[in-house]
Coordinates of C-alpha atoms in Angstrom, one line a residue:
M1 CA 22.1 -16.1 -2.1
P2 CA 20.7 -14.8 -5.5
V3 CA 20.3 -17.8 -8.0
E4 CA 21.7 -17.2 -11.3
T5 CA 19.6 -17.4 -14.2
G6 CA 19.7 -21.0 -15.9
K7 CA 17.5 -23.8 -16.7
P8 CA 14.1 -23.5 -15.1
D9 CA 14.8 -27.0 -13.1
D10 CA 18.3 -26.4 -12.2
V11 CA 16.9 -23.1 -10.5
R12 CA 14.1 -25.2 -9.0
R13 CA 16.0 -27.6 -7.3
A14 CA 18.7 -25.0 -5.9
L15 CA 15.7 -23.4 -4.3
A16 CA 14.3 -26.6 -2.8
L17 CA 17.5 -27.4 -1.7
L18 CA 18.3 -23.9 0.1
N19 CA 14.4 -24.5 1.5
A20 CA 15.5 -27.9 2.7
A21 CA 18.6 -26.5 4.3
G22 CA 16.2 -23.3 5.7
A23 CA 14.2 -26.2 7.7
R24 CA 16.6 -28.9 8.5
I25 CA 20.1 -27.4 9.4
G26 CA 20.4 -25.7 12.9
N27 CA 17.8 -27.5 14.8
S28 CA 20.3 -28.2 17.8
L29 CA 22.7 -26.4 19.4
D30 CA 24.9 -29.0 18.8
L31 CA 28.3 -28.7 16.5
E32 CA 28.9 -32.1 15.3
R33 CA 24.8 -32.6 15.1
T34 CA 24.9 -29.4 13.1
A35 CA 27.6 -30.9 10.8
R36 CA 25.8 -34.2 10.0
E37 CA 22.1 -32.0 8.9
L38 CA 24.4 -30.1 6.3
L39 CA 25.4 -33.6 4.9
D40 CA 21.8 -35.0 5.1
V41 CA 20.7 -32.0 2.8
A42 CA 23.7 -32.0 0.8
V43 CA 24.2 -35.8 0.0
P44 CA 22.5 -37.1 -2.6
Q45 CA 20.6 -34.1 -3.5
F46 CA 23.5 -31.7 -4.1
C47 CA 26.9 -34.5 -4.7
D48 CA 27.9 -37.7 -4.0
L49 CA 30.3 -37.7 -1.4
A50 CA 30.9 -34.6 1.5
A51 CA 33.1 -34.4 4.3
V52 CA 33.0 -31.6 6.9
D53 CA 36.0 -30.5 8.9
L54 CA 36.5 -27.9 12.2
Y55 CA 39.4 -26.4 13.7
E56 CA 39.8 -28.0 16.7
A57 CA 39.7 -24.7 18.3
V58 CA 36.3 -24.2 17.7
L59 CA 35.3 -27.3 19.0
A60 CA 36.9 -26.6 21.9
G61 CA 34.9 -23.2 22.1
E62 CA 37.9 -21.0 22.3
E63 CA 37.3 -17.2 21.1
E64 CA 40.8 -16.6 19.5
R65 CA 41.0 -17.3 15.4
P66 CA 42.7 -20.5 14.6
G67 CA 46.0 -19.9 13.1
S68 CA 48.0 -21.7 10.9
G69 CA 52.0 -22.6 10.7
G70 CA 54.2 -23.4 7.8
E71 CA 53.4 -26.9 7.5
G72 CA 49.8 -26.1 6.0
S73 CA 46.5 -25.4 8.4
A74 CA 45.9 -25.3 12.0
P75 CA 44.3 -28.8 13.4
L76 CA 41.0 -29.6 12.4
R77 CA 38.5 -32.4 13.3
R78 CA 36.9 -34.4 10.8
V79 CA 33.1 -34.3 12.5
A80 CA 31.1 -35.7 9.5
L81 CA 31.2 -37.8 6.6
A82 CA 28.6 -38.9 4.3
S83 CA 28.1 -41.0 1.0
A84 CA 26.1 -42.0 -1.5
V85 CA 28.2 -44.4 -3.9
G86 CA 29.7 -47.4 -1.3
T87 CA 32.1 -47.2 1.2
V88 CA 35.4 -48.0 2.1
G89 CA 36.9 -49.7 5.4
G90 CA 33.6 -49.8 7.3
G91 CA 32.7 -46.2 6.2
P92 CA 33.0 -43.2 3.8
H93 CA 36.2 -42.0 2.8
L94 CA 37.0 -39.1 0.8
D95 CA 40.4 -38.5 1.0
G96 CA 41.6 -41.3 3.7
I97 CA 40.9 -39.3 6.9
P98 CA 38.2 -41.1 8.8
L99 CA 35.7 -39.8 10.9
G100 CA 37.1 -38.3 14.0
G101 CA 40.3 -37.9 12.8
T102 CA 42.5 -34.9 13.9
H103 CA 44.7 -33.9 10.8
R104 CA 46.2 -30.7 8.8
F105 CA 46.2 -29.9 5.5
A106 CA 49.3 -29.2 3.5
F107 CA 49.7 -26.1 2.7
E108 CA 49.6 -25.7 -1.0
S109 CA 46.4 -27.9 -0.9
P110 CA 42.9 -26.8 -2.3
C111 CA 41.6 -27.2 1.5
A112 CA 44.3 -25.0 2.8
M113 CA 44.2 -22.3 0.2
A114 CA 40.2 -22.1 1.3
L115 CA 40.9 -21.8 4.7
R116 CA 43.3 -18.9 4.2
T117 CA 41.2 -17.4 1.6
A118 CA 37.9 -17.8 2.8
R119 CA 36.9 -18.5 -0.7
V120 CA 35.7 -21.7 -2.7
R121 CA 38.7 -23.7 -4.5
P122 CA 37.9 -26.3 -7.0
V123 CA 39.8 -29.7 -6.0
A124 CA 41.7 -31.2 -9.7
P125 CA 41.3 -34.9 -9.8
R126 CA 45.0 -35.3 -9.1
E127 CA 44.8 -33.7 -5.9
H128 CA 42.2 -36.0 -4.5
G129 CA 43.8 -37.8 -1.4
A130 CA 47.0 -35.7 -1.4
G131 CA 48.2 -33.3 1.1
A132 CA 46.3 -34.3 4.3
G133 CA 49.7 -34.6 6.8
E134 CA 50.1 -38.2 7.5
H135 CA 47.1 -40.1 5.9
S136 CA 47.9 -41.2 2.6
P137 CA 45.1 -41.6 0.0
V138 CA 42.8 -44.5 0.5
P139 CA 43.2 -46.9 -2.7
G140 CA 39.8 -48.4 -4.0
P141 CA 36.9 -46.8 -6.0
F142 CA 36.9 -43.1 -4.7
G143 CA 40.2 -42.5 -6.2
L144 CA 38.9 -43.6 -9.3
A145 CA 35.3 -42.4 -9.4
V146 CA 35.5 -38.9 -7.7
H147 CA 36.0 -36.4 -10.6
S148 CA 34.9 -33.4 -9.2
T149 CA 35.4 -31.8 -6.2
L150 CA 34.8 -28.2 -4.1
A151 CA 36.6 -27.2 -0.9
V152 CA 34.2 -24.7 0.6
P153 CA 35.3 -22.8 3.8
M154 CA 32.7 -22.5 6.4
V155 CA 32.5 -18.9 7.3
A156 CA 30.4 -17.0 10.0
R157 CA 31.0 -13.6 11.3
D158 CA 33.9 -13.0 9.6
R159 CA 35.8 -16.2 11.2
V160 CA 36.7 -19.2 9.3
L161 CA 35.2 -22.2 11.3
G162 CA 36.4 -25.1 9.0
V163 CA 35.8 -26.4 5.6
V164 CA 33.1 -28.7 4.1
Q165 CA 34.3 -30.7 0.7
F166 CA 31.2 -31.8 -1.6
A167 CA 32.4 -34.5 -4.3
R168 CA 30.9 -35.9 -7.4
A169 CA 31.9 -39.4 -8.7
K170 CA 31.9 -40.2 -12.2
G171 CA 28.8 -40.4 -14.0
S172 CA 27.2 -37.2 -12.2
E173 CA 27.6 -33.7 -13.8
P174 CA 31.0 -31.5 -12.9
F175 CA 30.6 -28.7 -10.6
G176 CA 30.0 -25.2 -12.4
E177 CA 29.9 -21.9 -11.0
R178 CA 26.3 -21.8 -10.3
D179 CA 27.1 -25.0 -7.8
A180 CA 30.3 -23.3 -6.4
A181 CA 27.8 -20.1 -5.2
L182 CA 25.1 -22.7 -4.2
A183 CA 27.6 -24.7 -2.0
A184 CA 29.3 -21.6 -0.6
E185 CA 25.4 -20.6 0.5
L186 CA 24.8 -24.0 2.1
A187 CA 28.2 -23.7 4.0
A188 CA 27.5 -20.2 5.2
R189 CA 24.2 -21.3 6.8
A190 CA 25.7 -24.0 8.3
A191 CA 28.5 -22.0 9.7
V192 CA 26.0 -19.4 10.9
C193 CA 24.5 -22.5 13.0
I194 CA 27.6 -24.0 14.0
D195 CA 29.1 -20.6 15.3
N196 CA 25.9 -20.2 17.1
A197 CA 26.4 -24.0 18.9
R198 CA 30.2 -22.7 19.8
L199 CA 29.1 -19.9 21.4
Y200 CA 26.4 -21.7 23.4
R201 CA 29.0 -24.5 24.2
R202 CA 31.4 -21.7 25.6
E203 CA 28.9 -19.7 27.7
H204 CA 27.3 -23.5 29.1
E205 CA 30.8 -24.5 30.2
R206 CA 31.4 -21.5 31.9
A207 CA 28.6 -21.1 33.4
L208 CA 28.7 -24.6 34.8
I209 CA 32.3 -23.8 35.6
L210 CA 31.3 -21.1 37.5
Q211 CA 28.4 -22.9 39.6
R212 CA 30.6 -25.6 40.6
S213 CA 33.1 -23.5 41.9
L214 CA 30.5 -22.1 44.1
L215 CA 29.2 -25.1 45.6
P216 CA 31.1 -26.8 48.6
P217 CA 33.8 -28.6 47.7
G218 CA 33.4 -32.3 48.3
D219 CA 31.1 -33.4 51.3
P220 CA 30.9 -31.1 54.0
E221 CA 31.1 -32.1 57.6
A222 CA 28.7 -31.0 60.5
A223 CA 28.7 -32.0 64.1
G224 CA 25.9 -34.4 64.7
L225 CA 25.3 -34.7 61.2
D226 CA 26.5 -37.3 58.3
I227 CA 26.4 -35.5 55.1
A228 CA 26.5 -36.4 51.2
C229 CA 25.8 -34.0 48.6
R230 CA 25.4 -34.4 44.7
Y231 CA 25.0 -31.5 42.1
R232 CA 24.3 -32.8 38.4
P233 CA 23.6 -30.4 35.6
G234 CA 20.7 -30.5 33.3
T235 CA 21.2 -32.4 29.5
A236 CA 23.7 -31.0 27.1
A237 CA 20.9 -29.3 24.8
T238 CA 20.0 -26.9 27.9
E239 CA 21.5 -23.9 29.8
V240 CA 22.8 -24.3 33.2
G241 CA 20.4 -23.4 35.7
G242 CA 20.6 -22.0 39.2
D243 CA 20.5 -24.9 41.8
W244 CA 22.8 -24.7 44.6
F245 CA 23.2 -26.3 48.2
D246 CA 25.3 -25.4 51.2
V247 CA 26.2 -26.6 54.6
I248 CA 27.2 -23.7 57.4
E249 CA 28.6 -24.5 60.4
L250 CA 26.8 -22.1 63.0
P251 CA 28.5 -21.4 66.6
G252 CA 27.4 -23.9 69.2
H253 CA 28.1 -26.6 66.7
R254 CA 24.9 -26.1 64.9
T255 CA 24.7 -26.3 61.4
A256 CA 22.7 -24.3 58.5
L257 CA 21.6 -26.7 55.8
V258 CA 20.6 -24.6 52.6
V259 CA 19.0 -25.6 49.2
G260 CA 17.8 -23.4 46.7
D261 CA 17.2 -22.8 42.9
V262 CA 17.2 -19.4 40.9
M263 CA 14.9 -19.7 37.9
G264 CA 16.3 -19.3 34.9
R265 CA 19.1 -20.6 32.9
G266 CA 22.3 -19.4 31.6
L267 CA 25.2 -17.4 32.8
R268 CA 23.0 -14.7 34.6
A269 CA 21.1 -17.4 36.3
A270 CA 24.6 -18.7 37.9
V271 CA 25.7 -15.3 39.0
T272 CA 22.8 -14.7 40.5
M273 CA 23.1 -17.9 42.4
G274 CA 26.6 -17.1 43.8
E275 CA 25.1 -13.7 45.1
L276 CA 22.4 -15.4 47.0
R277 CA 24.5 -18.0 48.4
T278 CA 27.0 -15.3 49.3
A279 CA 24.2 -13.6 51.0
V280 CA 23.0 -16.8 52.6
R281 CA 26.1 -17.4 54.4
T282 CA 26.7 -14.1 55.3
L283 CA 22.9 -13.8 56.9
A284 CA 23.7 -17.1 58.7
L285 CA 26.9 -16.1 60.6
L286 CA 24.7 -13.2 61.7
D287 CA 23.1 -16.0 63.7
L288 CA 19.6 -15.0 62.6
E289 CA 16.3 -17.2 62.8
P290 CA 15.6 -19.2 59.6
A291 CA 12.6 -17.0 58.7
E292 CA 14.8 -13.9 59.4
V293 CA 17.2 -15.1 57.2
L294 CA 14.7 -15.6 54.4
E295 CA 13.3 -11.7 54.8
R296 CA 16.6 -10.5 54.6
L297 CA 17.4 -12.8 51.5
D298 CA 14.2 -11.7 49.8
E299 CA 15.0 -8.1 50.1
I300 CA 18.5 -8.7 48.7
A301 CA 16.8 -10.7 46.0
R302 CA 14.4 -7.9 45.1
G303 CA 17.6 -5.4 45.0
L304 CA 19.4 -7.3 42.5
G305 CA 16.7 -6.3 40.0
G306 CA 16.0 -2.9 41.2
A307 CA 18.0 -0.7 39.0
S308 CA 16.2 -2.2 36.0
Y309 CA 13.1 -1.5 37.8
R310 CA 14.1 2.3 38.6
R311 CA 15.0 2.9 34.8
R312 CA 11.5 1.4 33.9
G313 CA 9.8 4.6 35.8
G314 CA 9.9 3.7 39.5
E315 CA 6.8 3.1 41.2
G316 CA 4.4 4.4 38.1
S317 CA 6.1 1.7 35.8
D318 CA 4.0 -1.4 34.3
S319 CA 4.5 -3.9 37.3
L320 CA 4.9 -6.9 34.5
D321 CA 8.0 -5.0 33.3
H322 CA 8.9 -4.8 36.7
M323 CA 8.6 -8.7 37.7
A324 CA 10.2 -9.4 34.6
E325 CA 13.6 -7.9 36.0
V326 CA 13.4 -9.5 39.4
Y327 CA 15.8 -12.5 40.2
L328 CA 13.4 -15.0 41.6
A329 CA 14.3 -18.1 43.3
T330 CA 13.2 -20.6 46.0
C331 CA 15.1 -21.7 48.9
V332 CA 14.8 -23.9 51.9
Y333 CA 16.9 -22.8 54.9
A334 CA 17.2 -25.3 57.8
V335 CA 19.3 -25.0 61.5
Y336 CA 20.1 -28.0 63.3
D337 CA 21.1 -28.5 67.1
P338 CA 22.9 -31.6 67.9
V339 CA 22.5 -30.8 71.5
S340 CA 18.4 -30.8 71.2
R341 CA 18.4 -32.8 68.4
R342 CA 15.8 -29.8 67.1
C343 CA 15.8 -28.6 63.3
T344 CA 14.2 -25.5 62.5
F345 CA 13.1 -24.9 59.0
A346 CA 11.6 -22.4 57.0
N347 CA 11.0 -22.2 53.2
A348 CA 10.7 -19.6 50.6
G349 CA 8.5 -21.6 47.9
H350 CA 10.7 -24.5 47.8
V351 CA 10.0 -28.1 47.2
P352 CA 9.4 -29.8 50.9
P353 CA 12.2 -31.7 52.6
V354 CA 11.7 -35.6 53.1
L355 CA 12.2 -37.1 56.3
V356 CA 12.8 -40.8 56.9
E357 CA 12.9 -41.9 60.4
P358 CA 14.7 -45.1 61.5
P359 CA 13.3 -48.2 62.3
E360 CA 12.5 -49.2 65.9
G361 CA 14.6 -52.2 66.1
R362 CA 16.7 -54.5 64.5
G363 CA 15.4 -55.9 61.2
S364 CA 12.0 -54.2 61.5
R365 CA 11.1 -51.2 58.7
G366 CA 10.9 -47.7 59.8
Q367 CA 7.7 -45.4 58.9
P368 CA 7.6 -44.6 55.4
P369 CA 9.4 -41.3 54.2
L370 CA 7.5 -38.1 55.0
L371 CA 6.8 -34.9 53.3
L372 CA 7.5 -32.6 56.4
E373 CA 4.8 -29.8 56.8
V374 CA 6.9 -26.6 56.2
P375 CA 5.1 -23.4 55.6
G376 CA 5.5 -22.9 51.7
G377 CA 5.9 -19.1 51.6
L378 CA 6.4 -17.1 48.4
P379 CA 9.7 -17.3 46.2
L380 CA 12.2 -15.0 47.1
G381 CA 12.1 -11.7 45.0
V382 CA 8.2 -11.6 45.1
G383 CA 8.2 -9.9 49.0
G384 CA 4.9 -8.9 50.6
E385 CA 4.7 -11.6 52.5
P386 CA 6.0 -12.7 56.0
F387 CA 8.1 -16.1 56.0
E388 CA 7.0 -18.6 58.8
Q389 CA 9.4 -21.0 60.5
T390 CA 8.6 -24.7 62.2
D391 CA 10.7 -26.8 64.5
V392 CA 11.1 -30.6 63.8
E393 CA 12.6 -33.3 66.2
L394 CA 14.7 -35.5 64.5
P395 CA 15.6 -38.5 66.0
D396 CA 18.8 -40.5 66.0
G397 CA 19.6 -42.1 62.8
A398 CA 17.0 -40.4 60.7
L399 CA 17.6 -39.3 57.4
L400 CA 16.5 -35.6 55.9
A401 CA 16.6 -35.3 52.2
L402 CA 17.0 -31.6 50.8
Y403 CA 16.5 -31.2 46.9
T404 CA 15.5 -29.1 44.0
D405 CA 12.3 -29.4 41.8
G406 CA 14.6 -30.9 39.1
L407 CA 14.9 -34.3 40.8
V408 CA 11.1 -34.8 41.2
E409 CA 9.5 -32.6 38.2
S410 CA 9.9 -33.0 34.2
R411 CA 7.9 -32.9 31.2
D412 CA 7.1 -36.4 31.7
H413 CA 5.3 -36.6 34.9
S414 CA 3.7 -34.2 37.2
L415 CA 5.4 -32.9 40.7
D416 CA 3.5 -35.7 42.7
V417 CA 4.6 -38.2 40.5
G418 CA 8.1 -37.3 41.3
L419 CA 7.7 -36.9 44.9
L420 CA 5.9 -40.4 45.1
R421 CA 9.2 -41.9 43.3
L422 CA 11.7 -40.1 45.3
R423 CA 9.6 -41.5 48.5
R424 CA 10.0 -45.1 47.3
T425 CA 13.8 -44.8 46.4
L426 CA 14.8 -43.4 50.0
T427 CA 12.5 -46.1 51.8
D428 CA 16.2 -48.1 52.5
A429 CA 17.5 -45.3 54.3
D430 CA 19.8 -47.2 56.4
R431 CA 22.2 -47.7 53.5
P432 CA 25.4 -45.5 53.3
L433 CA 24.6 -42.2 52.4
E434 CA 26.9 -42.2 49.2
D435 CA 25.3 -45.1 47.9
I436 CA 21.7 -43.4 48.2
C437 CA 22.8 -40.4 46.5
D438 CA 23.6 -42.7 43.6
R439 CA 20.4 -44.8 44.0
V440 CA 18.1 -41.5 43.9
L441 CA 20.0 -39.9 40.8
A442 CA 20.0 -43.6 39.1
G443 CA 16.4 -43.4 39.9
I444 CA 15.4 -40.6 37.7
E445 CA 18.2 -41.7 34.5
D446 CA 15.3 -42.4 32.4
Q447 CA 12.8 -39.5 33.6
H448 CA 15.5 -36.6 34.1
G449 CA 14.1 -33.5 32.5
D450 CA 16.2 -30.6 31.2
D451 CA 16.5 -28.8 34.6
D452 CA 19.8 -29.5 36.8
V453 CA 19.5 -31.5 40.1
A454 CA 21.1 -30.4 43.4
L455 CA 20.7 -33.3 46.4
L456 CA 21.8 -32.9 50.1
L457 CA 21.3 -35.6 52.3
A458 CA 21.7 -35.8 56.2
R459 CA 21.9 -38.4 58.7
V460 CA 21.2 -37.5 62.2
Q461 CA 23.8 -38.4 64.9
G462 CA 22.9 -36.2 67.8
L463 CA 25.7 -34.9 70.5
P464 CA 24.9 -37.9 73.4
S465 CA 24.8 -36.4 76.9
S466 CA 28.3 -37.5 78.2
A467 CA 29.8 -34.9 75.3
V468 CA 27.5 -31.9 77.0
G469 CA 28.3 -30.2 80.2
D470 CA 25.7 -27.4 81.0
W471 CA 25.3 -25.9 84.5
R472 CA 23.6 -22.8 86.2
L473 CA 25.6 -20.0 87.9
L474 CA 24.1 -17.6 90.1
S475 CA 25.0 -13.8 89.6
D476 CA 27.6 -14.0 92.2
A477 CA 31.2 -13.0 92.6
R478 CA 31.6 -16.7 93.7
S479 CA 30.8 -17.9 90.4
V480 CA 33.9 -17.3 88.8
A481 CA 35.7 -19.8 90.9
R482 CA 32.8 -22.2 90.5
A483 CA 33.0 -21.9 86.6
R484 CA 36.4 -22.8 86.7
D485 CA 36.4 -25.8 89.0
L486 CA 33.1 -27.1 86.9
A487 CA 35.1 -26.8 83.7
C488 CA 38.3 -28.4 84.9
A489 CA 36.6 -31.2 86.1
Q490 CA 34.4 -31.7 82.9
L491 CA 38.2 -31.7 80.7
A492 CA 39.4 -34.2 83.1
E493 CA 36.6 -36.5 82.4
W494 CA 37.1 -36.1 78.7
H495 CA 40.6 -36.4 79.1
L496 CA 41.6 -33.0 77.8
D497 CA 44.1 -32.1 80.5
G498 CA 46.0 -30.3 77.6
L499 CA 43.4 -27.9 77.1
T500 CA 42.6 -27.4 81.1
D501 CA 44.6 -24.2 82.0
T502 CA 43.7 -22.3 78.3
A503 CA 40.0 -23.1 78.9
E504 CA 40.3 -22.6 82.5
L505 CA 41.3 -18.7 82.0
L506 CA 39.0 -18.4 79.5
V507 CA 36.0 -19.3 81.1
S508 CA 37.0 -17.2 83.9
E509 CA 37.1 -14.2 81.5
L510 CA 33.5 -14.8 79.9
V511 CA 32.0 -15.7 83.4
T512 CA 33.4 -12.3 84.7
N513 CA 32.3 -10.4 81.7
A514 CA 29.0 -12.0 82.4
L515 CA 28.8 -10.9 85.9
R516 CA 30.0 -7.2 85.1
H517 CA 28.1 -6.4 81.6
G518 CA 25.6 -9.0 81.2
A519 CA 22.2 -9.7 83.7
G520 CA 20.2 -12.5 85.0
E521 CA 21.2 -16.0 85.7
I522 CA 24.3 -17.3 84.2
R523 CA 24.9 -20.5 82.0
L524 CA 27.7 -22.6 81.3
R525 CA 28.1 -25.0 78.7
L526 CA 30.5 -27.1 76.9
L527 CA 30.5 -29.3 74.1
H528 CA 33.0 -31.9 73.3
E529 CA 32.8 -33.0 69.6
R530 CA 35.4 -32.4 66.9
T531 CA 36.2 -29.2 68.9
L532 CA 35.8 -27.9 72.5
V533 CA 33.2 -25.2 72.5
C534 CA 32.6 -23.1 75.6
E535 CA 29.6 -21.0 75.8
V536 CA 28.7 -18.4 78.6
W537 CA 24.6 -17.5 78.3
D538 CA 23.1 -14.3 80.4
T539 CA 19.8 -12.4 79.9
S540 CA 21.0 -9.2 78.6
P541 CA 20.5 -8.7 74.7
V542 CA 23.5 -6.2 74.9
Q543 CA 26.2 -7.9 72.6
P544 CA 29.8 -7.5 73.5
R545 CA 32.7 -5.8 71.5
R546 CA 36.2 -5.9 71.8
R547 CA 38.3 -2.5 72.2
R548 CA 41.8 -1.8 72.1
A549 CA 42.6 -1.2 75.7
R550 CA 45.4 1.2 76.5
D551 CA 48.6 0.8 78.5
T552 CA 47.3 2.9 81.4
D553 CA 44.0 0.9 81.5
E554 CA 43.5 -1.7 84.1
G555 CA 40.9 -3.8 82.4
G556 CA 39.3 -4.0 79.0
R557 CA 41.6 -6.7 77.6
G558 CA 39.6 -9.8 78.7
L559 CA 38.1 -10.3 74.9
Q560 CA 41.2 -9.4 73.5
L561 CA 42.9 -12.3 75.6
V562 CA 40.1 -14.5 74.5
E563 CA 40.9 -13.7 70.5
L564 CA 44.4 -14.5 71.3
L565 CA 44.2 -17.9 73.0
S566 CA 41.1 -19.4 71.2
A567 CA 40.9 -20.7 67.4
G568 CA 37.6 -18.5 67.1
W569 CA 35.1 -16.7 69.4
G570 CA 32.0 -14.8 69.0
S571 CA 28.4 -13.9 71.0
R572 CA 25.0 -14.9 69.2
R573 CA 21.8 -14.2 70.2
T574 CA 19.5 -16.4 72.4
P575 CA 15.5 -16.9 72.6
G576 CA 16.3 -15.3 76.4
G577 CA 19.2 -13.1 75.7
K578 CA 23.3 -13.7 74.6
A579 CA 26.0 -16.6 74.4
V580 CA 29.2 -15.5 74.3
W581 CA 31.3 -18.6 73.1
F582 CA 34.8 -19.3 71.9
E583 CA 36.2 -22.5 70.5
L584 CA 39.6 -24.4 71.0
P585 CA 41.2 -27.7 68.8
L586 CA 41.3 -30.8 70.4
P587 CA 44.8 -31.7 71.3
N588 CA 45.0 -35.1 70.0
D589 CA 43.8 -34.4 66.6
G590 CA 47.6 -33.6 64.9
G591 CA 47.0 -30.1 65.3
P592 CA 49.3 -27.3 66.7
K593 CA 49.6 -27.8 70.7
P594 CA 47.4 -24.7 72.4
P595 CA 49.9 -21.9 73.2
D596 CA 50.7 -21.5 77.0
P597 CA 48.2 -18.5 78.6
L598 CA 51.0 -17.1 80.4
D599 CA 53.3 -16.7 77.2
T600 CA 50.4 -15.5 75.3
W601 CA 49.5 -12.9 77.9
L602 CA 53.2 -11.5 78.2
D603 CA 53.9 -11.4 74.3
A604 CA 50.6 -9.3 74.0
F605 CA 50.7 -7.1 76.7
P606 CA 54.6 -6.5 77.4
A607 CA 53.9 -3.1 79.1
L608 CA 52.4 -5.0 82.3

């Protein structure tokens, strides 16, 4: 601001005030705090009383410009008050509007005119306390003491954000032209900081909404696992991070557990998290091994920054420039099989999972929580190194904890200290999972850093042997009839007679396909949990593919019939070949009754 010539002391005071404003205003990205910092500079160095009113639309982070109705200004909220001459009613009041009060200025009031014209307006003594909507002037010393007031609009980027009123009491020099220019400069500097805070708040809220929308809703369900999960963003002063978790149902009542963390903050990190989470779900449904999933995910993460890398000159460009454009992330991917109670882990630079084994007997204490020795690997997006995987057998009642580094690491303590605190918090693992989640998060309240936190707890409840039917069949045509008999007998034992006709037909179709197009010994397995799953295994790696049979074809309708009668079907690779499976809803779960196989066949193939 060009300071007008005048008394040397006045010029020095103005420059000192502007220097103080540059040093003290805008040290945070909080709108209300920035408004208070403006008044801390102005009172009492520049005026005796001051108040800041911001548009409600600005506080809400809205982009459109606040309008004004015929009755006056758009709604504003008083966000800051300061006084050096006393208080009324427990706090300073300039015009009867309390701190936090929402109001409108009357159309002809100086404040409303300042908001409309974006120019400084003086307030005559008779206008103090008038025209503030439903608020009436506060009787007392202020109505008599205040004799000079400026209504100064807060303008940033050609947008009026609100108004600040500077007032001087009797005994102080009234405001002059130089004072009005100085007040406008102070308000402009604060307005830029407030607008930056508004933009940050808007982006932070959008990133948080995006991130929450990409996380699983509620507590996901999984066969053989009780699951509880939490996501907590960082402090309000930091940008949203890229932490995520996921629970993915796989064929054979298996479950993939995923926790990851994109390096960086803000909307870009949230978007990258969404892309990687979608890629993980897609790769998981291909039923790849955990190490393979991370290898493919690493290629995808490198591809996300590939366009920027090529623009920098390709292979001949500076390697540091290349790394700055790559989206790095850490991730742990685990697949749990409730039949074998084995969990296969693969890790890409993530913090290690924690396993709490159950106590051996009633009243006894289990083993202390253990950090699983899962090969760490490099973060996703670095490339150049393969990922390893390891199998861990999880006993019934064990507790598995997957989390992000925001839970155990902060500026106040090292990672080792945070891991020790987490393990101590998980010692009482027989409590309900929701209570354990709350306890873990409560334990970091005092030392929680700026990073966001994702926590996924899973208690192991494997499928009992009574819920599994497993048989080996010879590669012989007589095995089709034997498979039907075994399936019918097992369903009768499980009291699932309502599924017998459908399951018998579909088992026959899958075993017949295995005999005709597969190889080696055939394995039939039935799993009874939340749904009925049937799997037919053989040693051929060739995956089945459904095709559309013509009216004149004698075969080719088996998989089409499986798709029509089942709730879902598919094929997955196994260490020795493949397994073709279908799933049927249980008849006593309140769902629709399974269709009659004969009616479905006739509806699908009317020409036969």
